[in-house]
PDB file of C-alpha atoms in Angstrom:
ATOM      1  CA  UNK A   1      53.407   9.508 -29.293  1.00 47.00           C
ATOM      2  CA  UNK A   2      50.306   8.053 -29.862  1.00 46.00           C
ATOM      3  CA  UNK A   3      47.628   7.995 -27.908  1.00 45.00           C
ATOM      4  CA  UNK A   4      45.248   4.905 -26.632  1.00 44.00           C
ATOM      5  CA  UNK A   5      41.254   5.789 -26.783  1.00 46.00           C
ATOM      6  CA  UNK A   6      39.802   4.134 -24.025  1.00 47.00           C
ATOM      7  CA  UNK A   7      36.163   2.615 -24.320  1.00 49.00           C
ATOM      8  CA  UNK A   8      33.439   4.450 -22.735  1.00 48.00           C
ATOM      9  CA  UNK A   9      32.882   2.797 -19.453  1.00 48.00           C
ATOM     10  CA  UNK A  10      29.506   0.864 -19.689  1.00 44.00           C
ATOM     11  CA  UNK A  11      26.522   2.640 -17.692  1.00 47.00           C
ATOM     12  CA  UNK A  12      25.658   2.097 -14.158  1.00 44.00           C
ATOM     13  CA  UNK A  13      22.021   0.369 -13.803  1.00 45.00           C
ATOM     14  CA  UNK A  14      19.994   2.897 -11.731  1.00 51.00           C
ATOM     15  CA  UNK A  15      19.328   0.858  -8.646  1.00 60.00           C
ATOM     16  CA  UNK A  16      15.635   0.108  -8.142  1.00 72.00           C
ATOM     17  CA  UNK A  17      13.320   2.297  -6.623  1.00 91.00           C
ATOM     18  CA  UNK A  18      11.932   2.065  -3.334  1.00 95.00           C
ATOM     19  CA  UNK A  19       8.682   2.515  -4.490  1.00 97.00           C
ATOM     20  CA  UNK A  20       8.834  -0.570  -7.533  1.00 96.00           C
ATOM     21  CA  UNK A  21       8.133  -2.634  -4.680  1.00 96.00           C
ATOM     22  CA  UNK A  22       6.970  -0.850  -1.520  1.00 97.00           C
ATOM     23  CA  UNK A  23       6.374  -4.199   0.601  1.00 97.00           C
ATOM     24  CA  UNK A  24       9.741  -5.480   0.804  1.00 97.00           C
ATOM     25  CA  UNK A  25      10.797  -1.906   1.352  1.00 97.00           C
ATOM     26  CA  UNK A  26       8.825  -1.179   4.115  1.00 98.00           C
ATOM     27  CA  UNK A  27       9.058  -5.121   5.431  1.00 98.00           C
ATOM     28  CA  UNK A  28      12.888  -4.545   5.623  1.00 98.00           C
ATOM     29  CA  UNK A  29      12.981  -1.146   6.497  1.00 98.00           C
ATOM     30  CA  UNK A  30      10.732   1.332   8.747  1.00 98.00           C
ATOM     31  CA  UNK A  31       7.931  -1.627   9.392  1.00 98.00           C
ATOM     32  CA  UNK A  32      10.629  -4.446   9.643  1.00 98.00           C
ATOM     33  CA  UNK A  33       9.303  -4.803  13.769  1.00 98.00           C
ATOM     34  CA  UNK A  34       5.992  -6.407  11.998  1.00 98.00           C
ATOM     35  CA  UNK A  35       7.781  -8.925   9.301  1.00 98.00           C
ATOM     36  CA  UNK A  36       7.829 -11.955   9.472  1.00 98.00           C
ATOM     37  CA  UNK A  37      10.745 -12.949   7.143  1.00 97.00           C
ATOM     38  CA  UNK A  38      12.669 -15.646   5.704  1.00 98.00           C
ATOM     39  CA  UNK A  39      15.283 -15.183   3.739  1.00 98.00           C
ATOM     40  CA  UNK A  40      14.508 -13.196   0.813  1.00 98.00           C
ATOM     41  CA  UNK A  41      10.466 -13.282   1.625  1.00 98.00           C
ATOM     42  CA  UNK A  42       8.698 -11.132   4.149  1.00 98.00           C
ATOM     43  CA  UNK A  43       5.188 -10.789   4.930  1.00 98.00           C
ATOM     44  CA  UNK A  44       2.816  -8.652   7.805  1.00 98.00           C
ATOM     45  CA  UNK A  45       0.919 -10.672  10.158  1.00 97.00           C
ATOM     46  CA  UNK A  46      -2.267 -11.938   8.874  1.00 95.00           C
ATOM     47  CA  UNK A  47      -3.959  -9.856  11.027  1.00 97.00           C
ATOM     48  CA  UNK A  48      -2.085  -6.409  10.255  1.00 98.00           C
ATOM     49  CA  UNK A  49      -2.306  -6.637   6.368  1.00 97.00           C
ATOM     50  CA  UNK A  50      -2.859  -9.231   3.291  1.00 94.00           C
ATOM     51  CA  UNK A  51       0.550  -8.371   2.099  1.00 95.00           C
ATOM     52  CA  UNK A  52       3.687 -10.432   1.259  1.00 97.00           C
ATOM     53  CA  UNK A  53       6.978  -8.983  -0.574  1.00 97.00           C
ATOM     54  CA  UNK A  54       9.683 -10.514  -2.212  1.00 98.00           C
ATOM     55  CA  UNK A  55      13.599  -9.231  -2.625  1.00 97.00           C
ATOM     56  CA  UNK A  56      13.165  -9.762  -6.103  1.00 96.00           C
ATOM     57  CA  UNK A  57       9.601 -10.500  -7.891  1.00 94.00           C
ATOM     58  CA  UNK A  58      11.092 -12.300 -10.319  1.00 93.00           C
ATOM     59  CA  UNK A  59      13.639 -14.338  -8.556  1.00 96.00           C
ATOM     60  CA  UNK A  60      12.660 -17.908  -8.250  1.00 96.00           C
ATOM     61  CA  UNK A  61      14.744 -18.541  -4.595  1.00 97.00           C
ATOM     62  CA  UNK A  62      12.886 -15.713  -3.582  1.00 98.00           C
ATOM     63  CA  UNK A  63       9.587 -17.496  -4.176  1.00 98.00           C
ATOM     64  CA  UNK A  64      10.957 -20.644  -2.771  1.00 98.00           C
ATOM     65  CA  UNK A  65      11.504 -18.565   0.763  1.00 98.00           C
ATOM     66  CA  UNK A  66       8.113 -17.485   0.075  1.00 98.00           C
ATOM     67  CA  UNK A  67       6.757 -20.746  -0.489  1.00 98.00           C
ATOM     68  CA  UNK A  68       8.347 -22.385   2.727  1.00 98.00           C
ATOM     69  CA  UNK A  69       7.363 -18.880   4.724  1.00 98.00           C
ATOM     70  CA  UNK A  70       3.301 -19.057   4.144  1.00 97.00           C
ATOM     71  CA  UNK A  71       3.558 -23.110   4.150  1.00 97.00           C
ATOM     72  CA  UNK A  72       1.903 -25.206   1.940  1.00 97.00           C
ATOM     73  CA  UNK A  73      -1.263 -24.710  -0.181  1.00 97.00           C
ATOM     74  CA  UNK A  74      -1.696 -20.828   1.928  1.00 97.00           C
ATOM     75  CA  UNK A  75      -3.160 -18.231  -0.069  1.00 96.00           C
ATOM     76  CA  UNK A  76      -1.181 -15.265  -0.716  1.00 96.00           C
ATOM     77  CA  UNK A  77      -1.047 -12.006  -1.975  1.00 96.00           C
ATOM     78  CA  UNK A  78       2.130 -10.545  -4.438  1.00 95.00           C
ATOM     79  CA  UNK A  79       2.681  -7.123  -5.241  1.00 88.00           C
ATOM     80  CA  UNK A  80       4.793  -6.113  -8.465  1.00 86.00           C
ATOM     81  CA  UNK A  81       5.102 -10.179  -9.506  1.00 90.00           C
ATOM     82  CA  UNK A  82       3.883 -10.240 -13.825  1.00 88.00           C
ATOM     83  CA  UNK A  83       4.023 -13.808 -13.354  1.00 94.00           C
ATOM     84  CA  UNK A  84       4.540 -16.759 -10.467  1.00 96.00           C
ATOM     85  CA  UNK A  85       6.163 -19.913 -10.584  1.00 96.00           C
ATOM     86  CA  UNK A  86       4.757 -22.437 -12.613  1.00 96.00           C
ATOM     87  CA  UNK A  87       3.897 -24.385  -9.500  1.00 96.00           C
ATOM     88  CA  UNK A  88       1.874 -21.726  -7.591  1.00 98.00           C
ATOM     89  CA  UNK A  89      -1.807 -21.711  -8.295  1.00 97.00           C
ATOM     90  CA  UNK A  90      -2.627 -17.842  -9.658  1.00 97.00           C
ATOM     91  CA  UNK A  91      -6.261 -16.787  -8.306  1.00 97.00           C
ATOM     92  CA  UNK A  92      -6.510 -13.291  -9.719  1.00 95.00           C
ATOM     93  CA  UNK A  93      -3.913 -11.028 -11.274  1.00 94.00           C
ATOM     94  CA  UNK A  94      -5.084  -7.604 -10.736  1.00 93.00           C
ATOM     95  CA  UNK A  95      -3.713  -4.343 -12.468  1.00 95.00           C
ATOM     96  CA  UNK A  96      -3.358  -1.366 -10.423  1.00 95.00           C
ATOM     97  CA  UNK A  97      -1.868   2.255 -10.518  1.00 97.00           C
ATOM     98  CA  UNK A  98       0.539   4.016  -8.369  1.00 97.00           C
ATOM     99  CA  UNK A  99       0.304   7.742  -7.855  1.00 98.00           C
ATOM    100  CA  UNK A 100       3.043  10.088  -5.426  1.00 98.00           C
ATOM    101  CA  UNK A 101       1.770  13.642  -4.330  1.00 98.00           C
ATOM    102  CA  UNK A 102       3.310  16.277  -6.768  1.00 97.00           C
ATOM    103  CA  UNK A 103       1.154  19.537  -6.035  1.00 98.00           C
ATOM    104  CA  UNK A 104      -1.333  18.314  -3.298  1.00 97.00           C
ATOM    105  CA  UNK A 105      -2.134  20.769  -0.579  1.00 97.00           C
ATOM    106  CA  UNK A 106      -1.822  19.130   3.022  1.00 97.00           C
ATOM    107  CA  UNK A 107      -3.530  20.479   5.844  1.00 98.00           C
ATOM    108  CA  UNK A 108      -5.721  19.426   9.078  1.00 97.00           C
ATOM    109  CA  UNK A 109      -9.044  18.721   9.388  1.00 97.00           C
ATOM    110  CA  UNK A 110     -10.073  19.930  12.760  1.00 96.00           C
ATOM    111  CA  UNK A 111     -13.059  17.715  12.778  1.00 96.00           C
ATOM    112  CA  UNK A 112     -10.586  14.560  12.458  1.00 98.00           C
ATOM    113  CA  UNK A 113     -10.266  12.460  14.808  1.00 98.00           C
ATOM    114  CA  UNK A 114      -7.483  10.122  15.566  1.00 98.00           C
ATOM    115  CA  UNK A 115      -8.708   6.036  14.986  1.00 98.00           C
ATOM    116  CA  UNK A 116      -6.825   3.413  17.073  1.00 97.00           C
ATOM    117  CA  UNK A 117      -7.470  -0.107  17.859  1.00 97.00           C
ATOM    118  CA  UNK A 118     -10.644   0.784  20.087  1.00 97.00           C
ATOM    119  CA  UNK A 119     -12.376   1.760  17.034  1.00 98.00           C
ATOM    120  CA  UNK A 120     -11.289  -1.680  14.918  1.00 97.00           C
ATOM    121  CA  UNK A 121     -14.959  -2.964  15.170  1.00 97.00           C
ATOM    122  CA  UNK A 122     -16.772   0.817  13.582  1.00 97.00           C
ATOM    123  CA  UNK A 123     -13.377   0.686  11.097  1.00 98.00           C
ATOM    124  CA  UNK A 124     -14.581  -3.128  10.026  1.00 98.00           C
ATOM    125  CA  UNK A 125     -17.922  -2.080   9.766  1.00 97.00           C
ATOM    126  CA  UNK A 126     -17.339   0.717   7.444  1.00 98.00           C
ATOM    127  CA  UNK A 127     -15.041  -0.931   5.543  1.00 97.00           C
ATOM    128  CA  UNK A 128     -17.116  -4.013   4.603  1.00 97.00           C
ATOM    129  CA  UNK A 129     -19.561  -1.295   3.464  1.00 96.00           C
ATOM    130  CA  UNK A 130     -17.297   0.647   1.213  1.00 96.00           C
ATOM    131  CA  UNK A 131     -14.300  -1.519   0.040  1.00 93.00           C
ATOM    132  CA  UNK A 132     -11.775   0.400  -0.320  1.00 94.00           C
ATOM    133  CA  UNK A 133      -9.121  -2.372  -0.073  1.00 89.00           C
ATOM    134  CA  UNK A 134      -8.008  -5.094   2.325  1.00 90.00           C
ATOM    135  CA  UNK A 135      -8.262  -3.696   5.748  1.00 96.00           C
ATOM    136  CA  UNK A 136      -7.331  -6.608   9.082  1.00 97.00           C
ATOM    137  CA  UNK A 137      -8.214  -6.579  12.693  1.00 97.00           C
ATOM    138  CA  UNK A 138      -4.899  -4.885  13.439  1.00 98.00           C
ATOM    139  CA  UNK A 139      -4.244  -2.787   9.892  1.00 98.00           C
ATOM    140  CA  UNK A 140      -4.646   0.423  12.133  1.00 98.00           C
ATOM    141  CA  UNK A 141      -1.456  -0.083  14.220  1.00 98.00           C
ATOM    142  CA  UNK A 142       0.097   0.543  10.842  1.00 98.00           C
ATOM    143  CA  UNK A 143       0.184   4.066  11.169  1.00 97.00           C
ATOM    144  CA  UNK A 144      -1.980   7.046  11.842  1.00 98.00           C
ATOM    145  CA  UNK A 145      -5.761   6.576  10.466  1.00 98.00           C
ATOM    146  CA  UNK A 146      -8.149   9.821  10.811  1.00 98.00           C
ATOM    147  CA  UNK A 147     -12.311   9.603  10.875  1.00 98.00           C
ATOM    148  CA  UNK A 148     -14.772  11.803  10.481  1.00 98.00           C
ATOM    149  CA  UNK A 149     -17.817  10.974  12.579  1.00 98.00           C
ATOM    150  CA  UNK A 150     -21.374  12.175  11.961  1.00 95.00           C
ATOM    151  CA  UNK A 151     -23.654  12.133  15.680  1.00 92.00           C
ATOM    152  CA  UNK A 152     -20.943  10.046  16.847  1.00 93.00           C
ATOM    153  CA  UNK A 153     -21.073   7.822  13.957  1.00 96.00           C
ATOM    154  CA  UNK A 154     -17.985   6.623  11.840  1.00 98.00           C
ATOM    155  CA  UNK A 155     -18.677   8.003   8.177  1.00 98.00           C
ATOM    156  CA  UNK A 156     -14.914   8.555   7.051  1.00 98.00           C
ATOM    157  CA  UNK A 157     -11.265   6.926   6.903  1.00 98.00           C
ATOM    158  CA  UNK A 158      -8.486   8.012   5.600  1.00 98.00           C
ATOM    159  CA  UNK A 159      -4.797   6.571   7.061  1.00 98.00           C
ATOM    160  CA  UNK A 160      -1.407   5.158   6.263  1.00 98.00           C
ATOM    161  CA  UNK A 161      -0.265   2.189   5.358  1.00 98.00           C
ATOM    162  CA  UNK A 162       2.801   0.692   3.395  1.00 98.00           C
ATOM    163  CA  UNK A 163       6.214   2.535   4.597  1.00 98.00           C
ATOM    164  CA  UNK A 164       9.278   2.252   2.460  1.00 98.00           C
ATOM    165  CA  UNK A 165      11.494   4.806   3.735  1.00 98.00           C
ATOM    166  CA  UNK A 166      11.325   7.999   3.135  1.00 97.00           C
ATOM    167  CA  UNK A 167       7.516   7.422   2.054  1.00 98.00           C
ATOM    168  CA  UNK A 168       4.371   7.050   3.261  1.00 98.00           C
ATOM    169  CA  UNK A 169       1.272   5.464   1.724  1.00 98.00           C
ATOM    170  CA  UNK A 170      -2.326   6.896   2.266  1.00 98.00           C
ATOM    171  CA  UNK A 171      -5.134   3.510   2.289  1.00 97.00           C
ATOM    172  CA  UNK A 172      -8.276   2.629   3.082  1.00 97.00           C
ATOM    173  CA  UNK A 173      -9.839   6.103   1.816  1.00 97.00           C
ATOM    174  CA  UNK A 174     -13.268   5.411   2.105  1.00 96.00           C
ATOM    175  CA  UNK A 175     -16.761   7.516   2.958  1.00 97.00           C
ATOM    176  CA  UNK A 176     -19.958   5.821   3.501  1.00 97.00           C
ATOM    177  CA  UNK A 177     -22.467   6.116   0.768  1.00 96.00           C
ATOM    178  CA  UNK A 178     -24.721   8.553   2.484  1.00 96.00           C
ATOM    179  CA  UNK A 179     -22.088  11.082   3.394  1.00 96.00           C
ATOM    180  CA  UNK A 180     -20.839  11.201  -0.079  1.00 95.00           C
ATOM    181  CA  UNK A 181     -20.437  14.294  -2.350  1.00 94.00           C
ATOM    182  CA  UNK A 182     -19.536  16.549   1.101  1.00 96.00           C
ATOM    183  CA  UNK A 183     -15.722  16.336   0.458  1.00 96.00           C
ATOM    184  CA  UNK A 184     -14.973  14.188   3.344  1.00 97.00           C
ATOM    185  CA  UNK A 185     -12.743  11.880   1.632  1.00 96.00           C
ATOM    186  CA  UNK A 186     -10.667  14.723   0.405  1.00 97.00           C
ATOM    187  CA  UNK A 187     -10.619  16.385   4.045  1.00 98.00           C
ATOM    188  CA  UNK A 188      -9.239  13.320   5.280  1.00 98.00           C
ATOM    189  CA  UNK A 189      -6.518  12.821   2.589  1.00 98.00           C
ATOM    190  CA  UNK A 190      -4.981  16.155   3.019  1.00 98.00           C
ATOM    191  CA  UNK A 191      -5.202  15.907   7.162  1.00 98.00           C
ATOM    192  CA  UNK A 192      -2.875  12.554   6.577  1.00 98.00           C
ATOM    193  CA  UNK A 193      -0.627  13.720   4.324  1.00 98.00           C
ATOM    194  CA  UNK A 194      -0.080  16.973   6.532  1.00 98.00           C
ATOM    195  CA  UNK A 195       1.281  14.299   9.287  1.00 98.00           C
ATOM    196  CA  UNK A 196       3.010  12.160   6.869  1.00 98.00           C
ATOM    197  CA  UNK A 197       4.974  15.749   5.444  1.00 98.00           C
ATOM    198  CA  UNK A 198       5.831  17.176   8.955  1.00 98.00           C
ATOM    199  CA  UNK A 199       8.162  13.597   9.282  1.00 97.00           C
ATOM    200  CA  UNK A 200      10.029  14.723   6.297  1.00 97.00           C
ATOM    201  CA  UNK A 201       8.062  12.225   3.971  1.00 98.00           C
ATOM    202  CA  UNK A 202       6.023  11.835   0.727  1.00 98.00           C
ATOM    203  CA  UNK A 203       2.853  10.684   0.424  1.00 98.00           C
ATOM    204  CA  UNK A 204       1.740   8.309  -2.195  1.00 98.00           C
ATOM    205  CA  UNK A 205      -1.217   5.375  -2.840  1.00 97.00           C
ATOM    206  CA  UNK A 206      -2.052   2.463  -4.984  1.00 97.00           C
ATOM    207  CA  UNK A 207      -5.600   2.560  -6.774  1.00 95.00           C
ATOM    208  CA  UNK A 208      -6.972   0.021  -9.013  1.00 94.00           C
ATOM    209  CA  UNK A 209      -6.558   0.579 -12.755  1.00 95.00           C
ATOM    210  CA  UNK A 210     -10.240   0.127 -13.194  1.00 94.00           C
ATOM    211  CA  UNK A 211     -11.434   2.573 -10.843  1.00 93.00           C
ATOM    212  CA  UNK A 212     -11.075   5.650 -12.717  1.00 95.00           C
ATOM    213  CA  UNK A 213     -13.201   7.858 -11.365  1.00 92.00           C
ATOM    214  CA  UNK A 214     -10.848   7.587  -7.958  1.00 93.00           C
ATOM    215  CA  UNK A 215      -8.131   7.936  -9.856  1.00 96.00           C
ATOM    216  CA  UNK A 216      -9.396  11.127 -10.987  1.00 95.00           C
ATOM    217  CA  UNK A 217     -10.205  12.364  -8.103  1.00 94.00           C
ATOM    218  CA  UNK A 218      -6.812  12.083  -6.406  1.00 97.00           C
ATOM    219  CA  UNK A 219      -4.927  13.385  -9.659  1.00 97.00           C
ATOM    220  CA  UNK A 220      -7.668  16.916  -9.168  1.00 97.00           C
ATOM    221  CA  UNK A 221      -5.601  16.632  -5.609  1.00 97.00           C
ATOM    222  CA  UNK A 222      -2.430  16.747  -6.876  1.00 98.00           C
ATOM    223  CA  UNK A 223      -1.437  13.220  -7.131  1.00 98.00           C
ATOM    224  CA  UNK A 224       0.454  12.217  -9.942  1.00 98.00           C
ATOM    225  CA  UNK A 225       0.447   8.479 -11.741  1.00 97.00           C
ATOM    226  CA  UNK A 226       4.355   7.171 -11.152  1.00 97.00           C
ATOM    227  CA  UNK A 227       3.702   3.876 -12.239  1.00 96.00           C
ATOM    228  CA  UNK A 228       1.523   0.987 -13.677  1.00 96.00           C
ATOM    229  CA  UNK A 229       1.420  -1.895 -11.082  1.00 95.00           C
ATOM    230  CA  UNK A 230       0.372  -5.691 -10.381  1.00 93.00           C
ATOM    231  CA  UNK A 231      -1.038  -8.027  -7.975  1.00 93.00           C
ATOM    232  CA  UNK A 232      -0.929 -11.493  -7.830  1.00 96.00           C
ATOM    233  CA  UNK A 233      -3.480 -13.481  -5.510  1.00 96.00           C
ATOM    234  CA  UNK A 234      -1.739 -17.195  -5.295  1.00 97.00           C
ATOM    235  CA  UNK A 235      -1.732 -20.510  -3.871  1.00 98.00           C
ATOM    236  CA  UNK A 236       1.272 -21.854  -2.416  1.00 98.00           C
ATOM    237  CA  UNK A 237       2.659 -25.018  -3.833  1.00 97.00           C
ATOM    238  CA  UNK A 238       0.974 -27.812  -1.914  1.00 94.00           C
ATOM    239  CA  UNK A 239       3.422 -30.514   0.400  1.00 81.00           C
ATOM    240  CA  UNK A 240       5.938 -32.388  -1.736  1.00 64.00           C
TER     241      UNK A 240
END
């Protein structure tokens, strides 16, 4: 009798990762009580974070929600977009890299202390000084953000900020310019990725492409680069 070969069964696309587009993943997921969502386009507060995420970076009804979520003509920013609709204005397209923790040792920093939103104005001010990234009046409800103060002054940040599940992302690393060089910055780092471990998560963060001598520093940590990334700062379509 013969017998029928049957063809191979086509593959299975591998589902996308959480962490190809770490908004929308943390929008719809562990940060969901902050989004502010319509249909497939979410975005924090304005005064919580800069971010907005889409179900799909390169689905145009996705943009559409986007469009009528931020209203007409708003500035916004895109993470993981290569390219917007034709009729949204693109301000800057940034390049970035994305690194997860692979062999970094996590530990406290006894001389940490724990920021909240009493400390927003010192966080501001030290942030403005240092730029390490967009940081909002209310960013620090986002998670938990650790300082190092020198005679009571705030001279290091380290905290967390995007959430997919499963994941946590360490921001707004910054050390003022006079306290450099003492290891503060990597003090800090391993004190919030001890917290973010003893939840059962990973710790990972976003640099910019062009600042390499970060990026070294948090692959000497034990960081690893996952991932090339983009940014898109755009204009909404203005009022049909």
């Amino acid at each position: 009798m013969a017998t029928s070969v049957q063809p191979a069964p086509s593959p299975v696309p591998a589902s996308p990762h959480l962490l190809d587009n770490p908004a929308w993943a943390s929008l719809t997921g562990p940060h969901a009580a902050f989004a502010e969502r319509l249909g497939r386009a979410a975005r924090y507060p304005a005064d919580v974070a800069a971010f907005t995420a889409l179900a799909d970076p390169e689905d145009p009804a996705a943009w559409a929600d986007l469009a009528r979520l931020v209203g007409p003509g708003t500035v916004a920013l895109v993470n993981g977009a290569p390219a917007a609709p034709e009729d949204w204005e693109v301000l800057e397209h940034g390049l970035g890299v994305q690194l997860v923790a692979t062999a970094l040792r996590s530990e406290p920093a006894p001389e940490a202390v724990r920021l909240g939103p009493e400390d927003t104005a010192e966080i501001l001010d030290l942030v403005a000084r240092t730029k390490p990234g967009p940081f909002k009046e209310h960013t620090v409800t986002l998670g938990t953000y650790l300082g190092i103060r020198e005679e009571g002054r705030l001279v290091a940040l380290a905290g967390e900020r995007l959430h997919p599940p499963g994941w946590t992302e360490i921001s707004a690393v910054c050390t003022d310019a006079g306290f450099r060089g003492r290891g503060l910055a990597t003090r800090l780092v391993r004190a919030v990725a001890h917290g973010i471990r003893a939840r059962g998560e990973t710790p990972f963060l976003h640099a910019a492409a062009s600042n390499t001598n970060a990026i070294r520093l948090y692959e000497s940590l034990g960081f690893t680069l996952r991932r090339h990334t983009t940014f898109l700062l755009v204009r909404a379509p203005a009022a049909g």
